[in-house]
PDB file of C-alpha atoms in Angstrom:
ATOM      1  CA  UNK M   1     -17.372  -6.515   5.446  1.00  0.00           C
ATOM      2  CA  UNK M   2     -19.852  -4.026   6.769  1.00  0.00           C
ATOM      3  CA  UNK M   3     -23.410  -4.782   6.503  1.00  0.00           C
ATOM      4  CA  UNK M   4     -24.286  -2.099   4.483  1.00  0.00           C
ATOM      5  CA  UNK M   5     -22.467  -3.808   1.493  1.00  0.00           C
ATOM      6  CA  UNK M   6     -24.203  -4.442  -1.526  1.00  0.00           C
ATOM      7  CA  UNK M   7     -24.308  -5.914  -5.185  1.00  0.00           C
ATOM      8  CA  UNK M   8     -23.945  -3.666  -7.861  1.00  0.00           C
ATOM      9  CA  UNK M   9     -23.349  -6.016 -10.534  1.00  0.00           C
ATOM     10  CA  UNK M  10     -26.829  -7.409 -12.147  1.00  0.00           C
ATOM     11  CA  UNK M  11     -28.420 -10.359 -10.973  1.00  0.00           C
ATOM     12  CA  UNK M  12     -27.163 -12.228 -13.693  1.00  0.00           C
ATOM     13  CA  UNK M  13     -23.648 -11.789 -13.498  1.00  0.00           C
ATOM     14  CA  UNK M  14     -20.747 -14.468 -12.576  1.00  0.00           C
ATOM     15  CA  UNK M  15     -19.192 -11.740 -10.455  1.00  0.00           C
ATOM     16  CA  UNK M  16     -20.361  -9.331  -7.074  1.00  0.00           C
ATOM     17  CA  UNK M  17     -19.524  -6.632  -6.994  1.00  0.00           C
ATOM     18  CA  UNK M  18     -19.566  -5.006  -3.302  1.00  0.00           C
ATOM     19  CA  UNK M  19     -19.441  -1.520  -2.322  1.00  0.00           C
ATOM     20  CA  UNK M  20     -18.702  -1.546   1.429  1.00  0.00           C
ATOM     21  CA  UNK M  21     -19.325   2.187   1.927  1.00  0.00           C
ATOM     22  CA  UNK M  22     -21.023   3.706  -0.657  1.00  0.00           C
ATOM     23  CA  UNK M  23     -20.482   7.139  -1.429  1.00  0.00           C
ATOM     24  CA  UNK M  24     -23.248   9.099  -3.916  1.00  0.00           C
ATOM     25  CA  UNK M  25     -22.193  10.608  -6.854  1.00  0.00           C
ATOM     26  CA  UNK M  26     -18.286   9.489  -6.083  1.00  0.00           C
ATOM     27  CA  UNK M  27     -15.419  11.717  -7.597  1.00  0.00           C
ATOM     28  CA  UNK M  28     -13.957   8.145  -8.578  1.00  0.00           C
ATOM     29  CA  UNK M  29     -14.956   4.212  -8.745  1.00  0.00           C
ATOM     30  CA  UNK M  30     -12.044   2.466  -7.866  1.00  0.00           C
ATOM     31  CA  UNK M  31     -12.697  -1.171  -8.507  1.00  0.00           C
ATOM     32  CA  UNK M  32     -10.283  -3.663  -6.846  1.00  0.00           C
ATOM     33  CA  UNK M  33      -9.515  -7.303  -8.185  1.00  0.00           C
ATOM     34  CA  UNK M  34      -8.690 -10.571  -5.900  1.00  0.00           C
ATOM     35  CA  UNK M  35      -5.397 -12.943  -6.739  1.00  0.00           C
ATOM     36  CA  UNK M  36      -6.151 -16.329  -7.823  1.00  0.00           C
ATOM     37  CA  UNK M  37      -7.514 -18.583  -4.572  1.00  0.00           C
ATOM     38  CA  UNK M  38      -8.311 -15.568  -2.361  1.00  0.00           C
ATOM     39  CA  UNK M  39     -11.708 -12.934  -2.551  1.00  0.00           C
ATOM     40  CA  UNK M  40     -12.495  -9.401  -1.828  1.00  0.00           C
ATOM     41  CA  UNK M  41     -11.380  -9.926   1.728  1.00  0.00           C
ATOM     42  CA  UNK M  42      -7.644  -9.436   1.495  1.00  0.00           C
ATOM     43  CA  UNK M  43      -8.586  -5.373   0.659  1.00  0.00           C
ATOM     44  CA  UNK M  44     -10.452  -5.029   3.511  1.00  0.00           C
ATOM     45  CA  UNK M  45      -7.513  -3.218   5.591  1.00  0.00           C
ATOM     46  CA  UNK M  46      -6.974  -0.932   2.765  1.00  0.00           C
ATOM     47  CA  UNK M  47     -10.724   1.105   2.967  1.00  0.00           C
ATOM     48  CA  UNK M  48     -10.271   3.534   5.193  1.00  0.00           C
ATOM     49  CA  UNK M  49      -6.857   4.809   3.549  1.00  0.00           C
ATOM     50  CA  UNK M  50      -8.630   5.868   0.623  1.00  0.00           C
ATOM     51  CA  UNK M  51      -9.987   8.983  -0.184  1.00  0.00           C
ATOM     52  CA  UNK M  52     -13.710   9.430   1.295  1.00  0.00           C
ATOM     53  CA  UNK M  53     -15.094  11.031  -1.796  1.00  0.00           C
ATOM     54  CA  UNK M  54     -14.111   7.370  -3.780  1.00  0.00           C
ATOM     55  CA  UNK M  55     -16.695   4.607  -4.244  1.00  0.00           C
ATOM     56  CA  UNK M  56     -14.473   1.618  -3.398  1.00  0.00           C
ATOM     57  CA  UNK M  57     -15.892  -1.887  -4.976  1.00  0.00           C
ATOM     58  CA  UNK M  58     -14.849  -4.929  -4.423  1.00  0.00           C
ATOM     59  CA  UNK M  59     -15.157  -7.690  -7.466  1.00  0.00           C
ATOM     60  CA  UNK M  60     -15.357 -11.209  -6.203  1.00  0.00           C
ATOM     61  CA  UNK M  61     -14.899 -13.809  -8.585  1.00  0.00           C
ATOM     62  CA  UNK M  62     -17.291 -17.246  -8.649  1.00  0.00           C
ATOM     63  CA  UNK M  63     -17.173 -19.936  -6.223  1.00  0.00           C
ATOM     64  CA  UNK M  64     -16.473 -17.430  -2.778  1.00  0.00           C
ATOM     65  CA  UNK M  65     -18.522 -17.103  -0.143  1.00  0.00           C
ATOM     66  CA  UNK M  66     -19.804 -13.716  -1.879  1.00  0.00           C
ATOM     67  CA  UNK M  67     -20.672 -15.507  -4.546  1.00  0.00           C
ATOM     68  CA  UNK M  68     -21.822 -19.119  -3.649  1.00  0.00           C
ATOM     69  CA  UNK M  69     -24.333 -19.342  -6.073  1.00  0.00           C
ATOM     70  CA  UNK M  70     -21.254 -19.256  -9.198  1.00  0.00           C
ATOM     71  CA  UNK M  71     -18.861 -22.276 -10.119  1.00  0.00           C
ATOM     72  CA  UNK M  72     -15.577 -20.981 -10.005  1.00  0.00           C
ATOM     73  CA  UNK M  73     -14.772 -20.203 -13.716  1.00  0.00           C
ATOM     74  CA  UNK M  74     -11.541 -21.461 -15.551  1.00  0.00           C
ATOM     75  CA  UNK M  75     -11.225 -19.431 -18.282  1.00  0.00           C
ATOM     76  CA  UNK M  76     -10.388 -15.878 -17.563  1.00  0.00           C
ATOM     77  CA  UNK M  77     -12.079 -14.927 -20.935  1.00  0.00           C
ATOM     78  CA  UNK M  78     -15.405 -15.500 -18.929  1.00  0.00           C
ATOM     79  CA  UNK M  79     -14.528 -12.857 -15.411  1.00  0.00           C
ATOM     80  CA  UNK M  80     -13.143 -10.494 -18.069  1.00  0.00           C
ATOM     81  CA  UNK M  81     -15.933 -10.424 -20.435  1.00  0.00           C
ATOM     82  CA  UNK M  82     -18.329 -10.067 -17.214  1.00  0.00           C
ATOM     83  CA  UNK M  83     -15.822  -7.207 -16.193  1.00  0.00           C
ATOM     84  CA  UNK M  84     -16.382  -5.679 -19.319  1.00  0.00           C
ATOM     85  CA  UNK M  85     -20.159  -5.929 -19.140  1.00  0.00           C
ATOM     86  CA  UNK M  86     -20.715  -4.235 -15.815  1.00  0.00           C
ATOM     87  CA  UNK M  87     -18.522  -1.771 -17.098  1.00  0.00           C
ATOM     88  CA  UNK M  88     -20.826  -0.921 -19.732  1.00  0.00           C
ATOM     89  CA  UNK M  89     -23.694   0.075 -17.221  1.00  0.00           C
ATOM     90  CA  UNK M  90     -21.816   3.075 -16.436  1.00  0.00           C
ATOM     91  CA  UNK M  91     -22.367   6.310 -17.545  1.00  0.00           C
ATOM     92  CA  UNK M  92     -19.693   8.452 -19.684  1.00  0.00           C
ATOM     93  CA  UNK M  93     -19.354  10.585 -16.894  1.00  0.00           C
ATOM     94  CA  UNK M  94     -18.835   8.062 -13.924  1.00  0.00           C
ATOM     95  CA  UNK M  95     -15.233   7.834 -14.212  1.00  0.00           C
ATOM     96  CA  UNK M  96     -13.647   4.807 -12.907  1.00  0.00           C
ATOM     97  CA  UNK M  97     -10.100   2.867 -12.206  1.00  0.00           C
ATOM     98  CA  UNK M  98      -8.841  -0.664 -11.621  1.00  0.00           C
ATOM     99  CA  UNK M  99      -6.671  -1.901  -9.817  1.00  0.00           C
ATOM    100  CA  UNK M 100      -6.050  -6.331  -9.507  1.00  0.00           C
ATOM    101  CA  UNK M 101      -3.456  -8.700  -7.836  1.00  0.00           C
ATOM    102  CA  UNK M 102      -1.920 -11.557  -9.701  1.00  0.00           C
ATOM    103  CA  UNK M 103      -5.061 -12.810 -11.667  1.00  0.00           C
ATOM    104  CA  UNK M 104      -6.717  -9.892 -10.654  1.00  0.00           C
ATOM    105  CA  UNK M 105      -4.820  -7.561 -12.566  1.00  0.00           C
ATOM    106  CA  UNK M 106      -5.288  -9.823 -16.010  1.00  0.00           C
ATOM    107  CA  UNK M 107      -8.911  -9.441 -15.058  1.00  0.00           C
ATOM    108  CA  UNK M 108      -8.285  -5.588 -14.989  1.00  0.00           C
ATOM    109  CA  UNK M 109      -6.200  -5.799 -18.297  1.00  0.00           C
ATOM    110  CA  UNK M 110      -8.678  -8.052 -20.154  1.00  0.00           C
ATOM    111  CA  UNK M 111     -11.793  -6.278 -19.198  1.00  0.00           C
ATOM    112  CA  UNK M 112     -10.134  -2.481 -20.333  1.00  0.00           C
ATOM    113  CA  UNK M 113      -9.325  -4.155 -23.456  1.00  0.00           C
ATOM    114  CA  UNK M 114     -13.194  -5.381 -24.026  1.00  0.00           C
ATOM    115  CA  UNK M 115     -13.919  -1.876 -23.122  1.00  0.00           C
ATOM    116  CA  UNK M 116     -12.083  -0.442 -25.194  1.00  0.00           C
ATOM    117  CA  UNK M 117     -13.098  -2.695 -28.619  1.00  0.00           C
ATOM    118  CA  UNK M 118     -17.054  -2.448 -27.836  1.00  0.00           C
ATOM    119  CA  UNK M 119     -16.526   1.187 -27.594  1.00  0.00           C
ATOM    120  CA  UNK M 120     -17.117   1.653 -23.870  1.00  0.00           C
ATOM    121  CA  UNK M 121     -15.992   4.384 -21.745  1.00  0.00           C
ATOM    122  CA  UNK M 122     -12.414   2.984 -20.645  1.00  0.00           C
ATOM    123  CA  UNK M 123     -10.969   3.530 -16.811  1.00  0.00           C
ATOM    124  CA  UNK M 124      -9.319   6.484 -15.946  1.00  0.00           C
ATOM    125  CA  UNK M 125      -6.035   4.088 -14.703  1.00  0.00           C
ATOM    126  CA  UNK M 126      -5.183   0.283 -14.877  1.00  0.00           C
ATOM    127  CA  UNK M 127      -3.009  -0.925 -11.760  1.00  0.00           C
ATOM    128  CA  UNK M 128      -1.472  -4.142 -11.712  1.00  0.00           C
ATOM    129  CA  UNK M 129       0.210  -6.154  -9.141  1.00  0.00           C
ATOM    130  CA  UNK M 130       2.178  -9.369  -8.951  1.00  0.00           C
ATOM    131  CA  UNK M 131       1.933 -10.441 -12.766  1.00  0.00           C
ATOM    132  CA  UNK M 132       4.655 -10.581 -15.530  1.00  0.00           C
ATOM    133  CA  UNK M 133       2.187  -9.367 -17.825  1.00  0.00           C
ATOM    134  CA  UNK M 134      -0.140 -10.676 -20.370  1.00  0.00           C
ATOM    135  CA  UNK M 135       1.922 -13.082 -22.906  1.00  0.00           C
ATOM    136  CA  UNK M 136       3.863 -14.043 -19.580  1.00  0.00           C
ATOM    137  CA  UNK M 137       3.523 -16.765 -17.540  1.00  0.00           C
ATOM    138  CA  UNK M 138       3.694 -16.974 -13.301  1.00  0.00           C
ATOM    139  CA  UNK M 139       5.325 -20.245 -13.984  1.00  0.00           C
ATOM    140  CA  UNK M 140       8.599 -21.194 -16.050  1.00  0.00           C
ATOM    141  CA  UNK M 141      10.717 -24.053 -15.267  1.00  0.00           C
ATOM    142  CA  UNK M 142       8.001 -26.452 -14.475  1.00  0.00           C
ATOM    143  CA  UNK M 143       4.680 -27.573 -15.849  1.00  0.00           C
ATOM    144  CA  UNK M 144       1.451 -25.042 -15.413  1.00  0.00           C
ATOM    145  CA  UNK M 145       0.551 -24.698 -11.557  1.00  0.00           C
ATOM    146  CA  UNK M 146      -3.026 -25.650 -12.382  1.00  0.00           C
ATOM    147  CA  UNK M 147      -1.676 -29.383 -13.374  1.00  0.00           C
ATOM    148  CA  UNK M 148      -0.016 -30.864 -10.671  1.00  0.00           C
ATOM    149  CA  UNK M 149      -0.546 -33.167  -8.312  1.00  0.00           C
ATOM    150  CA  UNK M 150      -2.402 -31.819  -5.151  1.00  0.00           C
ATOM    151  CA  UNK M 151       1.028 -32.645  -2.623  1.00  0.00           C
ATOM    152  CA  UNK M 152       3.137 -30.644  -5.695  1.00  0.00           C
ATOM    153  CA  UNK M 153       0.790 -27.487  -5.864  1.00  0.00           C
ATOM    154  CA  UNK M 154       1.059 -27.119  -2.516  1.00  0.00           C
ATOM    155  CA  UNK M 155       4.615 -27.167  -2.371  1.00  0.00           C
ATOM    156  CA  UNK M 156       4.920 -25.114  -5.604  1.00  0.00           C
ATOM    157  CA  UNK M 157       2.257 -22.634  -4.250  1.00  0.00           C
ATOM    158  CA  UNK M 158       4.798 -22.341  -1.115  1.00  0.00           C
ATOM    159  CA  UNK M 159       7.548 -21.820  -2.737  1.00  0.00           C
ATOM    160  CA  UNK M 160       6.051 -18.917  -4.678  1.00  0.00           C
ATOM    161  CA  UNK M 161       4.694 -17.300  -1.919  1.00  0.00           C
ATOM    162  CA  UNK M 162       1.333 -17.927  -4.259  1.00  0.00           C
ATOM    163  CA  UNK M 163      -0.603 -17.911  -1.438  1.00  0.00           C
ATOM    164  CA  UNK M 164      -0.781 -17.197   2.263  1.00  0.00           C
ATOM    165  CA  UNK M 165       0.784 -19.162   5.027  1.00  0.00           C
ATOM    166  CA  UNK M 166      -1.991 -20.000   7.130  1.00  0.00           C
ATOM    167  CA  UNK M 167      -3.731 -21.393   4.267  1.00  0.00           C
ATOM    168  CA  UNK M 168      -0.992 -24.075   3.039  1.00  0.00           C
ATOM    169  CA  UNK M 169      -0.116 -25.034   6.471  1.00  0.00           C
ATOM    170  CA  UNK M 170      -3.924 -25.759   7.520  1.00  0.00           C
ATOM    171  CA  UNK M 171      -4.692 -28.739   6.196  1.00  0.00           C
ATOM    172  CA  UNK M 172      -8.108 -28.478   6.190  1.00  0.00           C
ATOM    173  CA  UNK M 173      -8.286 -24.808   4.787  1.00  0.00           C
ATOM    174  CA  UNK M 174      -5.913 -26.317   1.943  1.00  0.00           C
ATOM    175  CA  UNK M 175      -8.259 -28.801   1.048  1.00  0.00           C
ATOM    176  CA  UNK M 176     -11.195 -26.309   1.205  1.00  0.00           C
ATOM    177  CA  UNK M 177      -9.882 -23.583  -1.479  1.00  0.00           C
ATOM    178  CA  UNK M 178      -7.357 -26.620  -3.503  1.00  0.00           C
ATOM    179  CA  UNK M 179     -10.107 -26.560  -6.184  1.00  0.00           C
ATOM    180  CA  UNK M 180     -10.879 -22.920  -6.110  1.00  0.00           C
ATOM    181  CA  UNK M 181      -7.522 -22.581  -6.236  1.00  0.00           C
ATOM    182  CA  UNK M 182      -6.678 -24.695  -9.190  1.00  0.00           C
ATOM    183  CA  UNK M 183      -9.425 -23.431 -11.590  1.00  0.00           C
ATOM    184  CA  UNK M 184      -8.090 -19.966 -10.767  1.00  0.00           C
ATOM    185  CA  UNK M 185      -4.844 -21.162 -11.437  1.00  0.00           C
ATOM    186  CA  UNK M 186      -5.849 -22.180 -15.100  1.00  0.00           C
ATOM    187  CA  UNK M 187      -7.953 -19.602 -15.755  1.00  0.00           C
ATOM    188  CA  UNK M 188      -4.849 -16.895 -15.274  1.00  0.00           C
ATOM    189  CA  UNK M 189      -2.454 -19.627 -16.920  1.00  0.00           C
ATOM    190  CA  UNK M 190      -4.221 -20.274 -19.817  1.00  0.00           C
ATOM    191  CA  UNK M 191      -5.379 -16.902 -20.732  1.00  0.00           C
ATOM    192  CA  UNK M 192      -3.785 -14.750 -23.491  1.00  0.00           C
ATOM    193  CA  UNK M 193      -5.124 -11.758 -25.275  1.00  0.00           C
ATOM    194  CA  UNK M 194      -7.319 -12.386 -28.327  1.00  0.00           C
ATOM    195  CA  UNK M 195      -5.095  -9.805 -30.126  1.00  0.00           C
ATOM    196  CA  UNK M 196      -1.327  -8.785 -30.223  1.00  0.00           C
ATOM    197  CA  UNK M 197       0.681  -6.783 -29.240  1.00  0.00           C
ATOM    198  CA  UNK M 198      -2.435  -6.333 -26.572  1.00  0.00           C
ATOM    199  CA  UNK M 199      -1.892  -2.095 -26.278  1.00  0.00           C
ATOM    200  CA  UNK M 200      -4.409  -0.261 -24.108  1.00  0.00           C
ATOM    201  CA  UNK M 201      -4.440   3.133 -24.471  1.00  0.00           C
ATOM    202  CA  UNK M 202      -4.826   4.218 -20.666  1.00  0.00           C
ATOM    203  CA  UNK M 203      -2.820   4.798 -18.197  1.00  0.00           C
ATOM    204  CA  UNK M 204      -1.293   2.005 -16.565  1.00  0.00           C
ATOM    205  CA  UNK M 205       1.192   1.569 -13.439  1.00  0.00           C
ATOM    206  CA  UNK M 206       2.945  -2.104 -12.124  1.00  0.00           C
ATOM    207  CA  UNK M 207       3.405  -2.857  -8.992  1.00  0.00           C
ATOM    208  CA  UNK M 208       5.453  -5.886  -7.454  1.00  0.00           C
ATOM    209  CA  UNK M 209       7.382  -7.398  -4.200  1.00  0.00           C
ATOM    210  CA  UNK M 210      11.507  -6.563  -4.839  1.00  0.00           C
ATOM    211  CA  UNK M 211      11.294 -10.930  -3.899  1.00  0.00           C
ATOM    212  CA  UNK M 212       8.307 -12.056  -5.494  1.00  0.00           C
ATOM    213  CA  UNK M 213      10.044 -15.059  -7.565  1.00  0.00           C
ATOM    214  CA  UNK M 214       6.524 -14.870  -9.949  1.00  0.00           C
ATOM    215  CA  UNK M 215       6.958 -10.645 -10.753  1.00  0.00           C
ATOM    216  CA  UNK M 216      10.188  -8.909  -9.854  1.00  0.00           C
ATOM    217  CA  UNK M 217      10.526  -5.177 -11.003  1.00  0.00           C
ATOM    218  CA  UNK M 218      12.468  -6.299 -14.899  1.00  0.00           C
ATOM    219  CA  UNK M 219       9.315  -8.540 -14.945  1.00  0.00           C
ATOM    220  CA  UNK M 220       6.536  -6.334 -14.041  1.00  0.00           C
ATOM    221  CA  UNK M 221       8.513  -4.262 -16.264  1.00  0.00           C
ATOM    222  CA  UNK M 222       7.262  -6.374 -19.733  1.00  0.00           C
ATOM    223  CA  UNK M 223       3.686  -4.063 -18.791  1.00  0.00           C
ATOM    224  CA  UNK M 224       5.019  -1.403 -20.173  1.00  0.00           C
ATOM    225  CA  UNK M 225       4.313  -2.846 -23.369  1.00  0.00           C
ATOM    226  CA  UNK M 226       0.828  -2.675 -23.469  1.00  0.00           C
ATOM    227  CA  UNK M 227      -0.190   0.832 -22.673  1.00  0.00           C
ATOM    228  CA  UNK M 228       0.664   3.925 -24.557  1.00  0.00           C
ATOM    229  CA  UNK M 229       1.351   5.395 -20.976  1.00  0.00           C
ATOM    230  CA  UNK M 230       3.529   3.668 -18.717  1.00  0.00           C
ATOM    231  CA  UNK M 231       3.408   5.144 -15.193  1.00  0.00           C
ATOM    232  CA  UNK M 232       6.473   3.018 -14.379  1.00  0.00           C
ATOM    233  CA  UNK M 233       7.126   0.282 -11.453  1.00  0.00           C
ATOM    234  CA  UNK M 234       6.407   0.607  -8.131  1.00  0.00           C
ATOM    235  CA  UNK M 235       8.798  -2.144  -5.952  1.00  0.00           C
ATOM    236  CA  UNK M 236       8.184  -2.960  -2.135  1.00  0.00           C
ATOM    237  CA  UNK M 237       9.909  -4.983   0.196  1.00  0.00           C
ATOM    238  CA  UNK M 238       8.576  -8.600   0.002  1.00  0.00           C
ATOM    239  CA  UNK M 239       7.018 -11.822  -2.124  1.00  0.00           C
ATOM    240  CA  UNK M 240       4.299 -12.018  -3.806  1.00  0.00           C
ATOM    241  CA  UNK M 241       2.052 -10.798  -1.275  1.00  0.00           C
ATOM    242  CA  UNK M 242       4.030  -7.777  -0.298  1.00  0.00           C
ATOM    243  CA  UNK M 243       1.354  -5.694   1.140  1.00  0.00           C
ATOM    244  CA  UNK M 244      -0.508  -8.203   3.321  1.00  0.00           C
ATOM    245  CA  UNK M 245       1.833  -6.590   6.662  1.00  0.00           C
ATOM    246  CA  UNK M 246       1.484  -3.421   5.565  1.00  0.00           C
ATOM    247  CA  UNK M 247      -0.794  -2.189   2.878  1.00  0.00           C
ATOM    248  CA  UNK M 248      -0.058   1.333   2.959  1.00  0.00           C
ATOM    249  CA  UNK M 249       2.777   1.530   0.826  1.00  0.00           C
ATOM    250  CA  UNK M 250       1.022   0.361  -1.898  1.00  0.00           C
ATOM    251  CA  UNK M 251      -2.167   1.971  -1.487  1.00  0.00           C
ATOM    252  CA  UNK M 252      -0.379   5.852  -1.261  1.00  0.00           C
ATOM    253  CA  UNK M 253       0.881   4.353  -4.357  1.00  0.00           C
ATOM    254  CA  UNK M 254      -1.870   3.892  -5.909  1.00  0.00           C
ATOM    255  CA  UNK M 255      -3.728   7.271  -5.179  1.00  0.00           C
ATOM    256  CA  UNK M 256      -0.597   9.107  -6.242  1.00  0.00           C
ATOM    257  CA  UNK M 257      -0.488   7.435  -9.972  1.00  0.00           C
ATOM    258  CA  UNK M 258      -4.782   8.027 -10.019  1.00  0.00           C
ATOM    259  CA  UNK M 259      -4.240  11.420  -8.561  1.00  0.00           C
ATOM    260  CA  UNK M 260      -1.981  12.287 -11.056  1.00  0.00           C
ATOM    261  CA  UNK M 261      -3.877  11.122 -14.211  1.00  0.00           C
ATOM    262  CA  UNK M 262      -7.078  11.967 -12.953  1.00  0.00           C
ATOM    263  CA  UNK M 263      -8.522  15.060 -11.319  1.00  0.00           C
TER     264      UNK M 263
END
């Protein structure tokens, strides 16, 4: 992270919010959304592929390095309400998108809803990666992730692909981010929409690996759903983190659906 990064969000607030290179009066605010157990780090790779005249922001969720001074949170309520709120310090003519991974994108989803009932400007585009969708859960033949015993989550996370290699085999790393990891866990397990059928009216794309056991395409599919305009599913070789080897895929992916709801 450069050193010219800085907090947007308001002292206050359970989340940062970084802005790694800012750019004045951007043509877009393209906020991007950590999976459960990881931070604003894993987008790191993916700045310089965006376009220059877009403020990229990184939201990092309590209990990272970013934000040390936060518990980690376990009800995803909480990160989306705080969404929603530093939301509402934008102007009607800053447009903005989001775009989250696995828990990330329920953060996206929940936060355009709270927009969108306390009358706030909503985003221009909602991208979401690596989720079945709200209503859906990551896990179904087995108890909630968040529950098991520390030797099983680790196992279960591996199977999954739920989080990256070099942190399950590491022991020590493992035991470092194990709670982080399991209060994220609940937080996106737990958490279902306060109303139903849950239908944002924005745009709104899926993306998923064409292996991810948690989201396949007919899963990230169930998104459609919830917005009054689908943008479809985007599929790309690989689990559940699909992009972490190459993120370009997804990110010209991601400009093209902005690009073609928003000029």
């Amino acid at each position: 992270m450069t050193t010219d990064a800085i907090r947007t969000a308001s002292s206050s607030s359970i989340l940062s919010i970084l802005r790694p290179r800012p750019v004045d009066d951007p043509a877009l605010r393209l906020y991007l959304l950590h999976h459960a157990g990881g931070s604003h780090s894993v987008f790191r790779s993916w700045l310089p592929m965006f376009p220059q005249d877009w403020d990229i922001r990184l939201v990092v969720a309590p209990g990272r390095p970013k934000a040390a001074s936060q518990a980690v949170v376990r009800d995803l309520r909480v990160l989306g309400t705080a969404m929603t709120e530093h939301l509402a310090t934008l102007g009607p003519g800053e447009p903005y998108a989001l775009f989250g991974h696995s828990m990330g994108g329920l953060v996206s989803f929940a936060a355009s809803l709270g927009a969108a009932d306390r009358g706030i400007a909503g985003p221009e585009w909602v991208g979401v990666s690596g989720h079945p969708g709200p209503f859906n859960s990551i896990t179904r033949t087995r108890p909630p992730l968040h529950v098991l015993p520390a030797h099983e989550l680790r196992s279960a996370l591996g199977d999954l692909g739920g989080l990256p290699d070099r942190i399950l085999r590491d022991d020590l790393l493992w035991q470092r981010v194990q709670p982080m990891v399991r209060a994220d866990l609940e937080a996106a397990e737990t958490w279902r929409p306060d109303r139903a059928p849950a239908v944002l009216d924005r745009p709104l794309s899926a993306f998923c690996g064409d292996r991810d056991p948690v989201a396949m395409a007919p899963d990230a599919a169930t998104w459609g759903r919830h917005t009054t305009e689908f943008l479809g599913v985007h599929a790309f070789p690989g689990d559940h983190f699909y992009f972490l080897d190459d993120p370009a895929p997804l990110v010209a992916g991601i400009i093209g659906d902005i690009r073609a709801v928003h000029r």
